[in-house]
Amino acid sequence: MFKLTFVPLLNKICIPTYTESEKRDVCLLGQGWYAKGFMDNINKQKFNITNIYENKFINTAQCIRKPEKIIPFNYDIKSINKTILDIDVKNQTIFTDTAIDVSNSIVICGLGDHVPVKKWVTAIDLSGQTYSVVGAGLVGTEIAFKLTDEDKTVTLFDGLTSTHDFLPPSLKKYVLNEFNKKNITLHTNRFYNKEPCDKVMFATGSRPNTLTQNWIQTDKLCLKYENEIYNNIYFGGNCVWKTEIENIGAPTAQLAYDQGKHVATCLNDDCSKPYAPKNFVYTMYVGDNCNAVYMNGYDRFIIVPSCFIDMYHRYKYGSI
């Protein structure tokens, strides 16, 4: 008798239930890391969520190591795949093939880059012997190391006079030394000009989505547009052009996921609090099935087997 009466009472106290009239509507735009951070943490019993997306999201880490695997976005919510999207902030309307009034809804915008990642790197074609990799950033560097694992000859091109400044100084020195050991040729302050090779791979980065270029991200991750703050519209990840958050760092997958998680937590708790940037732990593939692990703000790094990184990503994000 005790169990029959106590357990339902405990469930009522600990797990609130909401009627359909009490639930708020959420319109989630995108299926990237920002959207994933939001969906992994939002109380799905409290909100009705509609996801509008263009099926273009690809995990760049998988492109480098296991390109056949793409992060799934499997949630029991209404999803609409659209290739046409426009947003009228002033009139609180989202346009797909029809106009959707979101004036009484919460909008979570994670539209990502203007240029889909898959248009420049989706997998590594190993059919050639000599490769030109355009762009010596994080992805370009990892691709170069992956190619040398397969005994390919690699030349890296970058328009900057100094590369790898996003790394701690000690790790930058390590990477450049590894380039020399593995005979990876790095050309700085030089653009690719159809130098002869078997294959060319572009890792030149991208820019935020043009739909959000006049948006400003407030410290609470909501939208400021033409000096007006919209507390029902949140956005983050790679679609942010301007932000009022200081020392926020580069728009990495970790940052996008953490911002989505922050917004979900605030909505769950019916609160609004500033987002505090974190010192994330980063990882970069450095060849021979190993990754360098480092933290922003610290000039230290360790080298670990890549399998440990894959295990951590499965634990943390449900996928690699």
GROMACS .gro file of C-alpha atoms in nm:
model
  320
    1MET     CA    1   0.000   0.000   0.000
    2PHE     CA    2   0.286   0.236   0.081
    3LYS     CA    3   0.438   0.193  -0.264
    4LEU     CA    4   0.106   0.240  -0.441
    5THR     CA    5   0.045   0.577  -0.280
    6PHE     CA    6   0.399   0.708  -0.242
    7VAL     CA    7   0.544   0.653  -0.590
    8PRO     CA    8   0.278   0.852  -0.783
    9LEU     CA    9   0.312   1.129  -0.526
   10LEU     CA   10   0.690   1.133  -0.569
   11ASN     CA   11   0.653   1.143  -0.946
   12LYS     CA   12   0.419   1.439  -0.918
   13ILE     CA   13   0.668   1.627  -0.704
   14CYS     CA   14   0.984   1.543  -0.900
   15ILE     CA   15   0.857   1.515  -1.258
   16PRO     CA   16   0.604   1.787  -1.335
   17THR     CA   17   0.354   1.712  -1.610
   18TYR     CA   18   0.215   1.972  -1.849
   19THR     CA   19  -0.113   1.986  -2.035
   20GLU     CA   20  -0.111   2.079  -2.403
   21SER     CA   21  -0.238   2.427  -2.316
   22GLU     CA   22   0.052   2.476  -2.073
   23LYS     CA   23   0.322   2.374  -2.320
   24ARG     CA   24   0.506   2.642  -2.516
   25ASP     CA   25   0.580   2.606  -2.886
   26VAL     CA   26   0.945   2.600  -2.992
   27CYS     CA   27   1.062   2.643  -3.352
   28LEU     CA   28   1.413   2.498  -3.383
   29LEU     CA   29   1.606   2.598  -3.695
   30GLY     CA   30   1.896   2.375  -3.794
   31GLN     CA   31   2.041   2.037  -3.698
   32GLY     CA   32   2.400   2.120  -3.606
   33TRP     CA   33   2.591   2.119  -3.277
   34TYR     CA   34   2.391   2.415  -3.137
   35ALA     CA   35   2.062   2.238  -3.210
   36LYS     CA   36   2.198   1.911  -3.072
   37GLY     CA   37   2.307   2.080  -2.747
   38PHE     CA   38   1.958   2.226  -2.717
   39MET     CA   39   1.773   1.902  -2.793
   40ASP     CA   40   1.990   1.690  -2.563
   41ASN     CA   41   1.898   1.912  -2.266
   42ILE     CA   42   1.552   2.060  -2.326
   43ASN     CA   43   1.258   1.928  -2.125
   44LYS     CA   44   1.054   1.773  -2.406
   45GLN     CA   45   0.755   1.734  -2.172
   46LYS     CA   46   0.733   2.111  -2.131
   47PHE     CA   47   0.766   2.224  -2.493
   48ASN     CA   48   0.619   2.136  -2.832
   49ILE     CA   49   0.918   2.141  -3.068
   50THR     CA   50   0.910   2.175  -3.446
   51ASN     CA   51   1.245   2.139  -3.622
   52ILE     CA   52   1.298   2.311  -3.958
   53TYR     CA   53   1.624   2.219  -4.122
   54GLU     CA   54   1.819   2.171  -4.441
   55ASN     CA   55   1.976   1.827  -4.436
   56LYS     CA   56   2.338   1.940  -4.468
   57PHE     CA   57   2.497   1.888  -4.126
   58ILE     CA   58   2.821   1.690  -4.133
   59ASN     CA   59   3.062   1.635  -3.845
   60THR     CA   60   3.405   1.742  -3.969
   61ALA     CA   61   3.580   1.502  -3.731
   62GLN     CA   62   3.401   1.216  -3.902
   63CYS     CA   63   3.502   1.350  -4.243
   64ILE     CA   64   3.861   1.305  -4.136
   65ARG     CA   65   3.846   0.970  -3.960
   66LYS     CA   66   3.529   0.783  -4.058
   67PRO     CA   67   3.351   0.978  -4.332
   68GLU     CA   68   3.075   0.721  -4.377
   69LYS     CA   69   2.931   0.806  -4.033
   70ILE     CA   70   2.723   1.120  -3.990
   71ILE     CA   71   2.581   1.233  -3.655
   72PRO     CA   72   2.214   1.129  -3.637
   73PHE     CA   73   1.949   1.377  -3.526
   74ASN     CA   74   1.692   1.128  -3.400
   75TYR     CA   75   1.435   1.285  -3.171
   76ASP     CA   76   1.064   1.220  -3.138
   77ILE     CA   77   0.965   1.563  -3.265
   78LYS     CA   78   0.808   1.710  -3.574
   79SER     CA   79   1.078   1.768  -3.838
   80ILE     CA   80   1.044   1.954  -4.166
   81ASN     CA   81   1.318   1.938  -4.431
   82LYS     CA   82   1.323   2.265  -4.626
   83THR     CA   83   1.573   2.417  -4.867
   84ILE     CA   84   1.413   2.763  -4.872
   85LEU     CA   85   1.412   2.968  -4.554
   86ASP     CA   86   1.373   3.336  -4.468
   87ILE     CA   87   1.315   3.515  -4.139
   88ASP     CA   88   1.124   3.838  -4.077
   89VAL     CA   89   1.228   3.940  -3.727
   90LYS     CA   90   1.010   4.249  -3.701
   91ASN     CA   91   0.692   4.063  -3.797
   92GLN     CA   92   0.793   3.746  -3.610
   93THR     CA   93   0.749   3.529  -3.918
   94ILE     CA   94   0.950   3.241  -4.063
   95PHE     CA   95   0.904   3.171  -4.433
   96THR     CA   96   0.947   2.826  -4.586
   97ASP     CA   97   0.689   2.731  -4.848
   98THR     CA   98   0.437   2.898  -4.616
   99ALA     CA   99   0.452   3.177  -4.358
  100ILE     CA  100   0.481   3.057  -3.997
  101ASP     CA  101   0.378   3.301  -3.724
  102VAL     CA  102   0.623   3.265  -3.433
  103SER     CA  103   0.510   3.567  -3.229
  104ASN     CA  104   0.386   3.334  -2.953
  105SER     CA  105   0.668   3.083  -2.992
  106ILE     CA  106   1.029   3.049  -2.887
  107VAL     CA  107   1.270   3.045  -3.182
  108ILE     CA  108   1.601   2.860  -3.149
  109CYS     CA  109   1.821   2.945  -3.446
  110GLY     CA  110   2.125   2.730  -3.521
  111LEU     CA  111   2.152   2.770  -3.897
  112GLY     CA  112   2.531   2.734  -3.902
  113ASP     CA  113   2.758   2.834  -4.187
  114HIS     CA  114   2.653   3.004  -4.507
  115VAL     CA  115   2.841   2.739  -4.709
  116PRO     CA  116   2.767   2.378  -4.611
  117VAL     CA  117   3.073   2.186  -4.500
  118LYS     CA  118   2.993   1.910  -4.746
  119LYS     CA  119   3.066   2.144  -5.037
  120TRP     CA  120   3.433   2.151  -4.949
  121VAL     CA  121   3.518   1.839  -4.747
  122THR     CA  122   3.294   1.536  -4.705
  123ALA     CA  123   3.549   1.258  -4.723
  124ILE     CA  124   3.912   1.200  -4.808
  125ASP     CA  125   3.967   1.055  -5.155
  126LEU     CA  126   4.277   0.837  -5.127
  127SER     CA  127   4.306   0.751  -5.496
  128GLY     CA  128   4.589   1.000  -5.564
  129GLN     CA  129   4.950   1.020  -5.448
  130THR     CA  130   5.023   1.395  -5.440
  131TYR     CA  131   4.781   1.631  -5.266
  132SER     CA  132   4.738   2.006  -5.232
  133VAL     CA  133   4.541   2.103  -4.920
  134VAL     CA  134   4.413   2.462  -4.931
  135GLY     CA  135   4.385   2.607  -4.582
  136ALA     CA  136   4.616   2.532  -4.288
  137GLY     CA  137   4.362   2.571  -4.010
  138LEU     CA  138   4.244   2.294  -3.782
  139VAL     CA  139   4.066   2.089  -4.049
  140GLY     CA  140   4.338   2.139  -4.313
  141THR     CA  141   4.605   2.033  -4.064
  142GLU     CA  142   4.414   1.720  -3.964
  143ILE     CA  143   4.356   1.628  -4.329
  144ALA     CA  144   4.730   1.669  -4.400
  145PHE     CA  145   4.820   1.436  -4.114
  146LYS     CA  146   4.557   1.183  -4.222
  147LEU     CA  147   4.696   1.181  -4.576
  148THR     CA  148   5.052   1.125  -4.457
  149ASP     CA  149   4.924   0.829  -4.252
  150GLU     CA  150   4.843   0.680  -4.594
  151ASP     CA  151   5.193   0.763  -4.728
  152LYS     CA  152   5.066   1.047  -4.949
  153THR     CA  153   5.273   1.354  -5.043
  154VAL     CA  154   5.109   1.669  -4.906
  155THR     CA  155   5.151   2.041  -4.971
  156LEU     CA  156   4.957   2.289  -4.755
  157PHE     CA  157   4.868   2.638  -4.879
  158ASP     CA  158   4.753   2.926  -4.658
  159GLY     CA  159   4.708   3.297  -4.730
  160LEU     CA  160   4.822   3.402  -4.381
  161THR     CA  161   5.183   3.489  -4.308
  162SER     CA  162   5.166   3.295  -3.982
  163THR     CA  163   4.961   2.978  -3.931
  164HIS     CA  164   4.849   2.772  -3.630
  165ASP     CA  165   4.833   3.075  -3.400
  166PHE     CA  166   4.505   2.931  -3.265
  167LEU     CA  167   4.714   2.665  -3.087
  168PRO     CA  168   4.916   2.699  -2.766
  169PRO     CA  169   5.276   2.798  -2.859
  170SER     CA  170   5.418   2.462  -2.751
  171LEU     CA  171   5.163   2.270  -2.959
  172LYS     CA  172   5.220   2.494  -3.260
  173LYS     CA  173   5.592   2.414  -3.237
  174TYR     CA  174   5.512   2.043  -3.213
  175VAL     CA  175   5.283   2.052  -3.520
  176LEU     CA  176   5.538   2.236  -3.734
  177ASN     CA  177   5.808   1.989  -3.628
  178GLU     CA  178   5.577   1.702  -3.723
  179PHE     CA  179   5.527   1.866  -4.064
  180ASN     CA  180   5.903   1.848  -4.115
  181LYS     CA  181   5.924   1.487  -3.997
  182LYS     CA  182   5.640   1.377  -4.224
  183ASN     CA  183   5.759   1.589  -4.521
  184ILE     CA  184   5.444   1.803  -4.526
  185THR     CA  185   5.531   2.120  -4.718
  186LEU     CA  186   5.368   2.435  -4.579
  187HIS     CA  187   5.342   2.749  -4.794
  188THR     CA  188   5.233   3.058  -4.599
  189ASN     CA  189   5.127   3.392  -4.747
  190ARG     CA  190   5.052   3.203  -5.066
  191PHE     CA  191   4.728   3.108  -5.233
  192TYR     CA  192   4.680   2.788  -5.428
  193ASN     CA  193   4.733   2.859  -5.798
  194LYS     CA  194   4.665   2.526  -5.968
  195GLU     CA  195   5.002   2.382  -5.872
  196PRO     CA  196   5.036   2.033  -6.024
  197CYS     CA  197   4.908   1.749  -5.804
  198ASP     CA  198   4.674   1.451  -5.823
  199LYS     CA  199   4.408   1.582  -5.585
  200VAL     CA  200   4.310   1.918  -5.433
  201MET     CA  201   4.123   1.942  -5.102
  202PHE     CA  202   3.971   2.267  -4.977
  203ALA     CA  203   3.960   2.342  -4.604
  204THR     CA  204   3.930   2.718  -4.626
  205GLY     CA  205   3.659   2.764  -4.367
  206SER     CA  206   3.329   2.940  -4.415
  207ARG     CA  207   3.130   3.240  -4.298
  208PRO     CA  208   2.815   3.270  -4.088
  209ASN     CA  209   2.472   3.237  -4.244
  210THR     CA  210   2.367   3.545  -4.440
  211LEU     CA  211   2.019   3.536  -4.281
  212THR     CA  212   2.173   3.639  -3.948
  213GLN     CA  213   2.434   3.890  -4.063
  214ASN     CA  214   2.249   4.186  -3.908
  215TRP     CA  215   2.176   4.006  -3.581
  216ILE     CA  216   2.363   4.070  -3.258
  217GLN     CA  217   2.391   3.801  -2.991
  218THR     CA  218   2.332   3.938  -2.640
  219ASP     CA  219   2.505   3.803  -2.330
  220LYS     CA  220   2.194   3.590  -2.268
  221LEU     CA  221   2.222   3.442  -2.620
  222CYS     CA  222   1.904   3.608  -2.742
  223LEU     CA  223   1.867   3.838  -3.041
  224LYS     CA  224   1.925   4.212  -3.065
  225TYR     CA  225   1.806   4.352  -3.397
  226GLU     CA  226   1.804   4.722  -3.482
  227ASN     CA  227   1.858   4.805  -3.112
  228GLU     CA  228   1.558   4.601  -3.004
  229ILE     CA  229   1.597   4.284  -2.797
  230TYR     CA  230   1.382   3.982  -2.881
  231ASN     CA  231   1.367   3.759  -2.575
  232ASN     CA  232   1.185   3.483  -2.762
  233ILE     CA  233   1.460   3.437  -3.025
  234TYR     CA  234   1.789   3.269  -2.935
  235PHE     CA  235   2.079   3.189  -3.164
  236GLY     CA  236   2.433   3.058  -3.143
  237GLY     CA  237   2.703   2.848  -3.303
  238ASN     CA  238   2.840   2.929  -3.647
  239CYS     CA  239   2.554   3.159  -3.752
  240VAL     CA  240   2.672   3.435  -3.514
  241TRP     CA  241   2.831   3.735  -3.686
  242LYS     CA  242   2.838   3.972  -3.387
  243THR     CA  243   2.820   3.903  -3.014
  244GLU     CA  244   2.821   4.112  -2.697
  245ILE     CA  245   2.994   3.831  -2.505
  246GLU     CA  246   3.359   3.904  -2.432
  247ASN     CA  247   3.633   3.643  -2.470
  248ILE     CA  248   3.391   3.392  -2.616
  249GLY     CA  249   3.651   3.223  -2.836
  250ALA     CA  250   3.623   3.059  -3.176
  251PRO     CA  251   3.286   2.913  -3.292
  252THR     CA  252   3.381   2.550  -3.230
  253ALA     CA  253   3.152   2.249  -3.199
  254GLN     CA  254   3.204   2.252  -2.821
  255LEU     CA  255   3.098   2.616  -2.796
  256ALA     CA  256   2.791   2.566  -3.016
  257TYR     CA  257   2.681   2.261  -2.816
  258ASP     CA  258   2.735   2.440  -2.484
  259GLN     CA  259   2.536   2.745  -2.596
  260GLY     CA  260   2.247   2.524  -2.703
  261LYS     CA  261   2.263   2.351  -2.365
  262HIS     CA  262   2.261   2.689  -2.184
  263VAL     CA  263   1.948   2.806  -2.367
  264ALA     CA  264   1.769   2.476  -2.296
  265THR     CA  265   1.859   2.493  -1.926
  266CYS     CA  266   1.728   2.850  -1.897
  267LEU     CA  267   1.400   2.758  -2.066
  268ASN     CA  268   1.360   2.450  -1.847
  269ASP     CA  269   1.409   2.661  -1.533
  270ASP     CA  270   1.204   2.961  -1.657
  271CYS     CA  271   1.502   3.189  -1.603
  272SER     CA  272   1.728   3.412  -1.808
  273LYS     CA  273   2.094   3.434  -1.717
  274PRO     CA  274   2.408   3.551  -1.899
  275TYR     CA  275   2.618   3.293  -2.076
  276ALA     CA  276   2.965   3.246  -1.926
  277PRO     CA  277   3.231   3.137  -2.180
  278LYS     CA  278   3.428   2.832  -2.071
  279ASN     CA  279   3.783   2.714  -2.122
  280PHE     CA  280   3.701   2.410  -2.332
  281VAL     CA  281   3.931   2.118  -2.380
  282TYR     CA  282   4.016   2.088  -2.749
  283THR     CA  283   4.160   1.805  -2.952
  284MET     CA  284   4.337   1.786  -3.286
  285TYR     CA  285   4.443   1.485  -3.490
  286VAL     CA  286   4.822   1.481  -3.532
  287GLY     CA  287   4.877   1.158  -3.723
  288ASP     CA  288   4.961   0.798  -3.638
  289ASN     CA  289   4.614   0.751  -3.480
  290CYS     CA  290   4.694   1.007  -3.208
  291ASN     CA  291   4.535   1.333  -3.097
  292ALA     CA  292   4.678   1.634  -2.918
  293VAL     CA  293   4.458   1.746  -2.628
  294TYR     CA  294   4.486   2.104  -2.500
  295MET     CA  295   4.294   2.380  -2.322
  296ASN     CA  296   4.268   2.742  -2.430
  297GLY     CA  297   4.471   2.972  -2.210
  298TYR     CA  298   4.725   2.707  -2.111
  299ASP     CA  299   5.052   2.636  -2.291
  300ARG     CA  300   5.037   2.262  -2.233
  301PHE     CA  301   4.918   1.963  -2.430
  302ILE     CA  302   4.925   1.585  -2.418
  303ILE     CA  303   4.924   1.323  -2.694
  304VAL     CA  304   4.669   1.042  -2.655
  305PRO     CA  305   4.547   0.756  -2.878
  306SER     CA  306   4.256   0.868  -3.096
  307CYS     CA  307   4.041   0.580  -2.969
  308PHE     CA  308   4.017   0.756  -2.631
  309ILE     CA  309   3.885   1.071  -2.800
  310ASP     CA  310   3.625   0.865  -2.987
  311MET     CA  311   3.512   0.700  -2.662
  312TYR     CA  312   3.478   1.039  -2.491
  313HIS     CA  313   3.272   1.183  -2.778
  314ARG     CA  314   3.037   0.885  -2.768
  315TYR     CA  315   2.992   0.942  -2.395
  316LYS     CA  316   2.958   1.321  -2.414
  317TYR     CA  317   2.759   1.371  -2.732
  318GLY     CA  318   2.615   1.029  -2.814
  319SER     CA  319   2.831   1.009  -3.126
  320ILE     CA  320   3.182   1.087  -3.248
   0.00000   0.00000   0.00000
